mmCIF file with all atom_site columns, C-alpha atoms in Angstrom:
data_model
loop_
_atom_site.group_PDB
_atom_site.id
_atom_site.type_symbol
_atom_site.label_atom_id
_atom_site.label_alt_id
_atom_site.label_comp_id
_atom_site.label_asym_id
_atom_site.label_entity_id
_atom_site.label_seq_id
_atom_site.pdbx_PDB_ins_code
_atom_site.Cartn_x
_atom_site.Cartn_y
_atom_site.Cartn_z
_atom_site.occupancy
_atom_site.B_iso_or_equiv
_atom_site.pdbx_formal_charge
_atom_site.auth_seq_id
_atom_site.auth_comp_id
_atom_site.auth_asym_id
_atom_site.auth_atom_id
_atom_site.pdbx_PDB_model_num
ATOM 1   C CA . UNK A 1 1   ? 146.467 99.701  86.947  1.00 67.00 ? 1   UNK A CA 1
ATOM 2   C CA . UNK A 1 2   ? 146.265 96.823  89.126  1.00 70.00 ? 2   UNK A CA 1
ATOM 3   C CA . UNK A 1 3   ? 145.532 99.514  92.157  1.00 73.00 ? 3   UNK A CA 1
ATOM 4   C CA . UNK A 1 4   ? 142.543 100.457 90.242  1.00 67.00 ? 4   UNK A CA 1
ATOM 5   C CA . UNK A 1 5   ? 140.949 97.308  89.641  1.00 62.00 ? 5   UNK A CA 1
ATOM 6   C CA . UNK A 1 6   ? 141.513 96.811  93.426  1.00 66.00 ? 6   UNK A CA 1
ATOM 7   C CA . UNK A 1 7   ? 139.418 99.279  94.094  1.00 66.00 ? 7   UNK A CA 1
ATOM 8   C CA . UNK A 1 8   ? 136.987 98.593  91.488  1.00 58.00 ? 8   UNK A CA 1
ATOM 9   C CA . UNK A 1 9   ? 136.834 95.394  93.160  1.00 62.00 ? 9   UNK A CA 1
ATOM 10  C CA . UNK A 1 10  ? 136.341 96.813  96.638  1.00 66.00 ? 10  UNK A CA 1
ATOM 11  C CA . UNK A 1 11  ? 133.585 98.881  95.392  1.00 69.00 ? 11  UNK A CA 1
ATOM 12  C CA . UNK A 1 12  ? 131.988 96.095  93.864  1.00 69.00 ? 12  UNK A CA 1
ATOM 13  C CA . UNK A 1 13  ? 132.032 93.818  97.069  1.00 71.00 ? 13  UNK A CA 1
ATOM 14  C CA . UNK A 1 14  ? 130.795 97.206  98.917  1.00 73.00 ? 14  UNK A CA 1
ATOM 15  C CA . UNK A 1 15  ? 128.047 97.276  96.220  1.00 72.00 ? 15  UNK A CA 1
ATOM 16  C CA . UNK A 1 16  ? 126.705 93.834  97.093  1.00 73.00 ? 16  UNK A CA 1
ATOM 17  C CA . UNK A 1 17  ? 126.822 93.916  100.766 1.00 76.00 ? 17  UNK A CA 1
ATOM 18  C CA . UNK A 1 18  ? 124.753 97.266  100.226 1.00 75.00 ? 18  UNK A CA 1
ATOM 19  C CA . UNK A 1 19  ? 122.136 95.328  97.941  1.00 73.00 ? 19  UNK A CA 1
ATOM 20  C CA . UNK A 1 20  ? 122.076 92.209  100.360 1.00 79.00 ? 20  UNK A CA 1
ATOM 21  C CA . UNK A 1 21  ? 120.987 94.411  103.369 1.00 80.00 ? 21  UNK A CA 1
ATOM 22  C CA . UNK A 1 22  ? 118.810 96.969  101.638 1.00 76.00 ? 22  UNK A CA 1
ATOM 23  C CA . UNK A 1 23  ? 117.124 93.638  100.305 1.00 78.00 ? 23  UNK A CA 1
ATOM 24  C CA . UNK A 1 24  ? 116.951 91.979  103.390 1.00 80.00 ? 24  UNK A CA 1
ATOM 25  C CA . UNK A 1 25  ? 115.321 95.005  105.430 1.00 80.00 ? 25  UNK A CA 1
ATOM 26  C CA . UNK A 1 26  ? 113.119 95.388  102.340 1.00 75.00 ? 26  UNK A CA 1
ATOM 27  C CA . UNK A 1 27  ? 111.930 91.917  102.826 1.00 77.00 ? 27  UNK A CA 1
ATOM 28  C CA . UNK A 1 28  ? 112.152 91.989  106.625 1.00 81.00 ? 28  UNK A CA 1
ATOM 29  C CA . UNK A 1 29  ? 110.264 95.146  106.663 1.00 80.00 ? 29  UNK A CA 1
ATOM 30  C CA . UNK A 1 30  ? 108.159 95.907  103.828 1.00 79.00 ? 30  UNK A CA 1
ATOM 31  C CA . UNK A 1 31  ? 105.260 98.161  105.885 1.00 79.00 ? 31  UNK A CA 1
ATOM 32  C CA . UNK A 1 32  ? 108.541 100.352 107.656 1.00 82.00 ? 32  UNK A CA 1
ATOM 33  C CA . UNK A 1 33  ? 109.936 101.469 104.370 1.00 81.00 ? 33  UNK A CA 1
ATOM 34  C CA . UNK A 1 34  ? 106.413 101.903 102.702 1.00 81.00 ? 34  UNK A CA 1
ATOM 35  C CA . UNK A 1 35  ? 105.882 104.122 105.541 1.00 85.00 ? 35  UNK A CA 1
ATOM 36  C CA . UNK A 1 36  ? 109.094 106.010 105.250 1.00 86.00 ? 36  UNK A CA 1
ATOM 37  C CA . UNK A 1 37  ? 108.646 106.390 101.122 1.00 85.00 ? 37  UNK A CA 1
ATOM 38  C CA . UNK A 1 38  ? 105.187 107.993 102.154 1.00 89.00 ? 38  UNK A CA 1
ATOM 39  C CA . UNK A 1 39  ? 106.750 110.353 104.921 1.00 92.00 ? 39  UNK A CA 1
ATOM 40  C CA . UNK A 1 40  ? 109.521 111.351 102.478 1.00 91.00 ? 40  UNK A CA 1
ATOM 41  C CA . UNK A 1 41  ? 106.798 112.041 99.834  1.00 91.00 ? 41  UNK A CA 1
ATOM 42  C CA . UNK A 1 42  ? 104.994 114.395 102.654 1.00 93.00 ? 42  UNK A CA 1
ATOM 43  C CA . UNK A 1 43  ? 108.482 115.767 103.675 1.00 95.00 ? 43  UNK A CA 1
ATOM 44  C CA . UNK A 1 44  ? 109.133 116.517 99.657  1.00 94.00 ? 44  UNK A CA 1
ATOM 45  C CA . UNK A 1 45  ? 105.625 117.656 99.713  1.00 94.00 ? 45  UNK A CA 1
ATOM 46  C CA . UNK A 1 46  ? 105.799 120.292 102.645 1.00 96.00 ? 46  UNK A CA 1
ATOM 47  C CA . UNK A 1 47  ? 109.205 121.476 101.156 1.00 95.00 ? 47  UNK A CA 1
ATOM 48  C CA . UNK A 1 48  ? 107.306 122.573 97.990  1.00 94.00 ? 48  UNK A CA 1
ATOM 49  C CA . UNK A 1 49  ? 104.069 124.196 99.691  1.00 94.00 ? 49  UNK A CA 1
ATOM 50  C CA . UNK A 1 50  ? 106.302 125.789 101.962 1.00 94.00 ? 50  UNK A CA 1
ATOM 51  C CA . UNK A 1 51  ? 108.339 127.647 99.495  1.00 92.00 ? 51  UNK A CA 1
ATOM 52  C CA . UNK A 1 52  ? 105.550 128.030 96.749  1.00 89.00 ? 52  UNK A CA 1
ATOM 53  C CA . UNK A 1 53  ? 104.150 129.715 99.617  1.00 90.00 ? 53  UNK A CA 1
ATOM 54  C CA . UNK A 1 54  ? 107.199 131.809 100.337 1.00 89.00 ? 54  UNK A CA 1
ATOM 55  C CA . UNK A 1 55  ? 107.280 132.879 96.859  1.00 85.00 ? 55  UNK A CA 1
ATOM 56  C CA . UNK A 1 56  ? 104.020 134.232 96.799  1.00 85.00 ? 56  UNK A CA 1
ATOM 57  C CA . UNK A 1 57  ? 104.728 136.154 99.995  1.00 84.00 ? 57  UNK A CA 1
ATOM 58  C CA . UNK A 1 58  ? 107.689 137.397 98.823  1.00 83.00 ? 58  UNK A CA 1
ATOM 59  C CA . UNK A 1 59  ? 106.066 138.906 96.055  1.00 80.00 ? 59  UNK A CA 1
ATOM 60  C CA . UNK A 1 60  ? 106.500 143.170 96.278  1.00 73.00 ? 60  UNK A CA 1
ATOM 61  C CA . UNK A 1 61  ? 103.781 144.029 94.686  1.00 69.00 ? 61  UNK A CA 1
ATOM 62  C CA . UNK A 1 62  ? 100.166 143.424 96.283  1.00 65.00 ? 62  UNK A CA 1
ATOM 63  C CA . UNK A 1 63  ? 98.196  144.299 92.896  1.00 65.00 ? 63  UNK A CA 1
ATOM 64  C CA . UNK A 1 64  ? 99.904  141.599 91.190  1.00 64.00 ? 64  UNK A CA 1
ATOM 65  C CA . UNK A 1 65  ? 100.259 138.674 93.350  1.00 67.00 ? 65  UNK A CA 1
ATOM 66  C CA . UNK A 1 66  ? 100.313 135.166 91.483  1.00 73.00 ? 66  UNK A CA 1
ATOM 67  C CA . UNK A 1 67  ? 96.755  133.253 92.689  1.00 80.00 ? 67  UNK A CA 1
ATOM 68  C CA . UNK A 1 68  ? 98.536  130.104 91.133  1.00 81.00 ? 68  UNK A CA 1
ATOM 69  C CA . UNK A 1 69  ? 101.256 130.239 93.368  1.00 84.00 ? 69  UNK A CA 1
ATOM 70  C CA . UNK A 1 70  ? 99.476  131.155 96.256  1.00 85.00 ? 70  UNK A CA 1
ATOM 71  C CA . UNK A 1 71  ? 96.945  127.533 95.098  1.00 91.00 ? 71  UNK A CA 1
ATOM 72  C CA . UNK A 1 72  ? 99.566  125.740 94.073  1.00 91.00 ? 72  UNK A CA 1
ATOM 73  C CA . UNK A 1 73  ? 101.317 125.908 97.761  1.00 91.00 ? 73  UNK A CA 1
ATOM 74  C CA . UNK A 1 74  ? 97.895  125.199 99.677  1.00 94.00 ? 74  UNK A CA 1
ATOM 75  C CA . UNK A 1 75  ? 97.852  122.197 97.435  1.00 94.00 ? 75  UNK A CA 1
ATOM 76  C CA . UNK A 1 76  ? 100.937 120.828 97.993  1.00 94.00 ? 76  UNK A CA 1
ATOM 77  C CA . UNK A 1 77  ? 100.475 121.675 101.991 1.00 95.00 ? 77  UNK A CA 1
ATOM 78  C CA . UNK A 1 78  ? 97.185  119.093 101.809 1.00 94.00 ? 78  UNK A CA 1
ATOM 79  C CA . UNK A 1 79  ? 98.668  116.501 100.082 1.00 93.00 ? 79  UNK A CA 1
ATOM 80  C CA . UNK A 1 80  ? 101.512 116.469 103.040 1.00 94.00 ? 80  UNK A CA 1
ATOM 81  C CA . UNK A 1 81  ? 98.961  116.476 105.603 1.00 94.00 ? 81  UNK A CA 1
ATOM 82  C CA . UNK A 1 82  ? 97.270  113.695 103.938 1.00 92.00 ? 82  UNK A CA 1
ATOM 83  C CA . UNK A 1 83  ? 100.806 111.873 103.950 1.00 90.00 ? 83  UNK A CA 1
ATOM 84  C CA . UNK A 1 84  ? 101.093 112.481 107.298 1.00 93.00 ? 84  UNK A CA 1
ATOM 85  C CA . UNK A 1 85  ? 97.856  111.860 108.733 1.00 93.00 ? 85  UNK A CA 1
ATOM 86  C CA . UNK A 1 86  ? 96.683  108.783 106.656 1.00 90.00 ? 86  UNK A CA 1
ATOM 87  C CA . UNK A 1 87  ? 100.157 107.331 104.635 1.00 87.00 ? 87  UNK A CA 1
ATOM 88  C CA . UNK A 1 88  ? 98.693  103.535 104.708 1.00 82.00 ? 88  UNK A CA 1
ATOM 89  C CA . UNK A 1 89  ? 95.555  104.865 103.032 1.00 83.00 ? 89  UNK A CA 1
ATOM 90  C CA . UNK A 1 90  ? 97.827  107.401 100.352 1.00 84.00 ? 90  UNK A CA 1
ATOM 91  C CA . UNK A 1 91  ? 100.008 104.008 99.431  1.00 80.00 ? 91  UNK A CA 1
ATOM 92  C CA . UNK A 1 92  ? 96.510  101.852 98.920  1.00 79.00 ? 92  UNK A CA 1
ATOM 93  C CA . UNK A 1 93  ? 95.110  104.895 97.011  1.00 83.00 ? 93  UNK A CA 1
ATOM 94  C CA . UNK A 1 94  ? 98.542  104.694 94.655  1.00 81.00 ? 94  UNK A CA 1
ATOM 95  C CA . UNK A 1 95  ? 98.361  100.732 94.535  1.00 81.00 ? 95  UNK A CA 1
ATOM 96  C CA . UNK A 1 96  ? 94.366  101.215 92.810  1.00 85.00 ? 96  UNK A CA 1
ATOM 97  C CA . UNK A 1 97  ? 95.735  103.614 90.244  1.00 86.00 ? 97  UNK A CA 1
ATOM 98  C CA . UNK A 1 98  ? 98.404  101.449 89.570  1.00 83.00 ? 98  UNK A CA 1
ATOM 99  C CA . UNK A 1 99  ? 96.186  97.970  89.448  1.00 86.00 ? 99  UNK A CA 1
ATOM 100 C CA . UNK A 1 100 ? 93.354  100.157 87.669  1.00 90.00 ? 100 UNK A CA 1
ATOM 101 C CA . UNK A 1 101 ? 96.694  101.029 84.976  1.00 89.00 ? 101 UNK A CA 1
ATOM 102 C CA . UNK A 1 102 ? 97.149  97.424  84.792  1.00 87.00 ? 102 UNK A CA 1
ATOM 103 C CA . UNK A 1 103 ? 93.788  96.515  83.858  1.00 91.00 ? 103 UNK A CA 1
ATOM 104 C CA . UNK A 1 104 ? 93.271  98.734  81.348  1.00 93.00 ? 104 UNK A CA 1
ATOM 105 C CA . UNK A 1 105 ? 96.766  97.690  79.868  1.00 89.00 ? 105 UNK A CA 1
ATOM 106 C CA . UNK A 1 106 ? 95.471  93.719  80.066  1.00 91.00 ? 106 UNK A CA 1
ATOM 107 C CA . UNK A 1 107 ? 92.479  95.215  78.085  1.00 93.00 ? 107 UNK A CA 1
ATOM 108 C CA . UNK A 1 108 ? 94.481  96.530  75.240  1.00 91.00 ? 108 UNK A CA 1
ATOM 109 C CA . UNK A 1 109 ? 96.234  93.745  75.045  1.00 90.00 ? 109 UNK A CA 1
ATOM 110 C CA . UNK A 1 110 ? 93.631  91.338  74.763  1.00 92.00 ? 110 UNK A CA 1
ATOM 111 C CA . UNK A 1 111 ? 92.004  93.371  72.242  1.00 91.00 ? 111 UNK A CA 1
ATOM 112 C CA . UNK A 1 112 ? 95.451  93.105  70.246  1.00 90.00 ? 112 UNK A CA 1
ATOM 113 C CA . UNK A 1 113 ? 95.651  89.495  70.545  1.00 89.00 ? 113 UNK A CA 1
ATOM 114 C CA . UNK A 1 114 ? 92.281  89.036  68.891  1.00 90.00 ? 114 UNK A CA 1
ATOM 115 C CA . UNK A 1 115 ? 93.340  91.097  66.450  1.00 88.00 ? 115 UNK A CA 1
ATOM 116 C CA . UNK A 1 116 ? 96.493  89.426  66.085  1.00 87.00 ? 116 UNK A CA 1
ATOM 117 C CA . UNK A 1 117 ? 94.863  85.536  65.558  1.00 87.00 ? 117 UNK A CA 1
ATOM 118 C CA . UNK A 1 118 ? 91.889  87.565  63.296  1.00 89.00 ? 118 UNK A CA 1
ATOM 119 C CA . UNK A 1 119 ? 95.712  87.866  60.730  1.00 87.00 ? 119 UNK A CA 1
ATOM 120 C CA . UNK A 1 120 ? 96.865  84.863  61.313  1.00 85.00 ? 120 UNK A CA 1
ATOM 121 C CA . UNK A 1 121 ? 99.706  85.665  63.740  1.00 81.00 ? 121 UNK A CA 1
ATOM 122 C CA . UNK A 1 122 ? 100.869 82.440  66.176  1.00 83.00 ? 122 UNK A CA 1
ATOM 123 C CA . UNK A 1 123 ? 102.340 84.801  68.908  1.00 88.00 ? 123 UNK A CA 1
ATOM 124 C CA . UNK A 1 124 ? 98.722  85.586  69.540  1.00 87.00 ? 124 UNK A CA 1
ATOM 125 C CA . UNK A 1 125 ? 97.930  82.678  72.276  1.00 90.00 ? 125 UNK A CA 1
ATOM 126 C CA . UNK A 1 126 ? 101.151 84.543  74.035  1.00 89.00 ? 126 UNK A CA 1
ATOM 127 C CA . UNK A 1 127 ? 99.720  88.070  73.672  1.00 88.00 ? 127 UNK A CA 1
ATOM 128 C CA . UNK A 1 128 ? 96.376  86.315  74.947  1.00 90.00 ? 128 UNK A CA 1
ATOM 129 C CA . UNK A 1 129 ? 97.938  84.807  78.338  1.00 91.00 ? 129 UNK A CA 1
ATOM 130 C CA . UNK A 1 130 ? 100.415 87.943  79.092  1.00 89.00 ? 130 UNK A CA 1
ATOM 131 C CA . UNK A 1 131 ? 97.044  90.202  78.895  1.00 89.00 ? 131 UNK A CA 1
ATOM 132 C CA . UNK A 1 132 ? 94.923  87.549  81.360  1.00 91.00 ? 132 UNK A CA 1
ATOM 133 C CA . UNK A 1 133 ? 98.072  87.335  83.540  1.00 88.00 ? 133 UNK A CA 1
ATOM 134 C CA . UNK A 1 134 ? 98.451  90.865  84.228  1.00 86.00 ? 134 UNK A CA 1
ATOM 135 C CA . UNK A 1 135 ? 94.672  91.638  83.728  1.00 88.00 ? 135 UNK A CA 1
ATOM 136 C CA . UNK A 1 136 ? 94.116  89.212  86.975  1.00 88.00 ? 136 UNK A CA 1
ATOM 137 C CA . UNK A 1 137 ? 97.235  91.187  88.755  1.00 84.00 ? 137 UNK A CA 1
ATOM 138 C CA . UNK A 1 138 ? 94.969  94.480  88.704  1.00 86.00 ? 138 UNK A CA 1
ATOM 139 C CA . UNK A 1 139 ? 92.352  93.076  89.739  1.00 89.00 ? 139 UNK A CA 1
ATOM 140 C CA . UNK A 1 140 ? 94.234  91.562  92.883  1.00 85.00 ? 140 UNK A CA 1
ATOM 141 C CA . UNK A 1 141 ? 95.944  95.124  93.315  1.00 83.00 ? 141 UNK A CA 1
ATOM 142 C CA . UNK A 1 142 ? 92.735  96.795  93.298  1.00 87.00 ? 142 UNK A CA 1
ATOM 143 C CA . UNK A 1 143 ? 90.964  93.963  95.705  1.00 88.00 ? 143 UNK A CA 1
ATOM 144 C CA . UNK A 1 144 ? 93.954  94.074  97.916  1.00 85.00 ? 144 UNK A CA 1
ATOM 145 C CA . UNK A 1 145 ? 96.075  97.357  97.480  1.00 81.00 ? 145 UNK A CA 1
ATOM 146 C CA . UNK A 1 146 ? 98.201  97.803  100.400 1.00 76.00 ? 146 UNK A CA 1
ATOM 147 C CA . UNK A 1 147 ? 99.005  93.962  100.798 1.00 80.00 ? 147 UNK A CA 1
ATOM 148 C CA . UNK A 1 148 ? 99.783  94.189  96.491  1.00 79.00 ? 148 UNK A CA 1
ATOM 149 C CA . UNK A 1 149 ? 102.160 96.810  97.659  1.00 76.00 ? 149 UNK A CA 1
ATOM 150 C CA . UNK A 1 150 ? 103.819 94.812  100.656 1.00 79.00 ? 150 UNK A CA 1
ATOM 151 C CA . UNK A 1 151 ? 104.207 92.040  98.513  1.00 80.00 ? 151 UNK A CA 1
ATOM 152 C CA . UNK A 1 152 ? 105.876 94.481  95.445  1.00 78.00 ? 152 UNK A CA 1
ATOM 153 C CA . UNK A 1 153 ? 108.359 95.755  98.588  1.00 78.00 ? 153 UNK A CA 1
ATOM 154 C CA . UNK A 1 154 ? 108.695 91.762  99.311  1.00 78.00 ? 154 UNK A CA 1
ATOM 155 C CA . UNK A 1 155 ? 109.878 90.837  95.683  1.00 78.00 ? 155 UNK A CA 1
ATOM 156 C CA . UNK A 1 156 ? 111.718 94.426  95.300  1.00 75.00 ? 156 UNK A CA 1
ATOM 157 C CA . UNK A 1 157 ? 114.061 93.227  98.496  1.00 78.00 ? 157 UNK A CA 1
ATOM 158 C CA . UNK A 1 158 ? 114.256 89.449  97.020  1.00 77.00 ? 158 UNK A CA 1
ATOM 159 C CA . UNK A 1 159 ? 115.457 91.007  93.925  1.00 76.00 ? 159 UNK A CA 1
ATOM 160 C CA . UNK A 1 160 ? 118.176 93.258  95.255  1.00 74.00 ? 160 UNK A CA 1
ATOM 161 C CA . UNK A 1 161 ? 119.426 89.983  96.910  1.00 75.00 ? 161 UNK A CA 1
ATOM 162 C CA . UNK A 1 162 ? 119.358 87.712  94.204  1.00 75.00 ? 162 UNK A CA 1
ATOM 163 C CA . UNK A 1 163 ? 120.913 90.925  92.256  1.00 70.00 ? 163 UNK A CA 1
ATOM 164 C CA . UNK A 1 164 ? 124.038 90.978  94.480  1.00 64.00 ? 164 UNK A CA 1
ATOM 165 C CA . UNK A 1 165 ? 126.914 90.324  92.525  1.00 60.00 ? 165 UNK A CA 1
ATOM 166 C CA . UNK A 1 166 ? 129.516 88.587  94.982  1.00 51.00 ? 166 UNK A CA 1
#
């Protein structure tokens, strides 16, 4: 027993040193690993065109060869060259989705708080300031998407490193 909870231990010291450098090279390096997540995503990308592709090649038959497939595989080949070729402009492009998201949710939200004070509710004052506060974060996401998006990478770092459990 106590040999197990030695290594439970170990791992969990392992665990923390992992979190304290991933975080630290997350905050060191924010634009690096955005860059990498978008080349993975073209890598993952290629791997699917290339064997969607494959597939439909493969195919015996020439009278009944799947279109889809054939579409779906020159899709997925595009969206890796546009990871490739332009990966700051595919992570702004995902940060305006994202802060266009969050504005709509702020919307809802402050629609809901109306309607919460219109029955008497107090929580609706809290309702009212979560909606502005995240309604003003899409806006800043969609004014400024790739630095939104080096600043998420920023706080994603700080919090594996205030995560670390020494």
């Amino acid at each position: 027993m106590e040999r197990f909870l030695n290594i439970v231990r170990s791992n969990n010291l392992v665990q923390a040193v992992l979190c304290i450098a991933f975080g630290l090279f997350l905050m060191v390096y924010p634009s690096i690993t955005i860059h990498g997540i978008i080349m993975l995503f073209g890598v993952a990308m290629t791997l699917m065109g290339v064997g969607s592709l494959a597939s439909y090649f493969r195919q015996r038959s020439a009278r009944y060869h799947d279109m889809g497939m054939l579409m779906t595989g020159v899709f997925y080949l595009i969206v890796a060259a546009i990871a490739f070729i332009f990966p700051k402009a595919l992570a702004s492009f995902f940060s305006v989705v994202l802060g266009l998201v969050l504005i709509l949710c702020a919307i809802v939200n402050l629609v809901r708080a109306f309607d919460l004070r219109r029955y008497g509710s107090g929580v609706w004052i809290a309702v009212l300031a979560a909606a502005l506060l995240v309604g003003v974060g899409g806006v800043l996401v969609v004014v400024n998407p790739f630095g939104a998006t080096m600043t998420f990478v920023l706080v994603l770092g700080g919090v594996f490193v205030l995560n670390s459990e020494w």
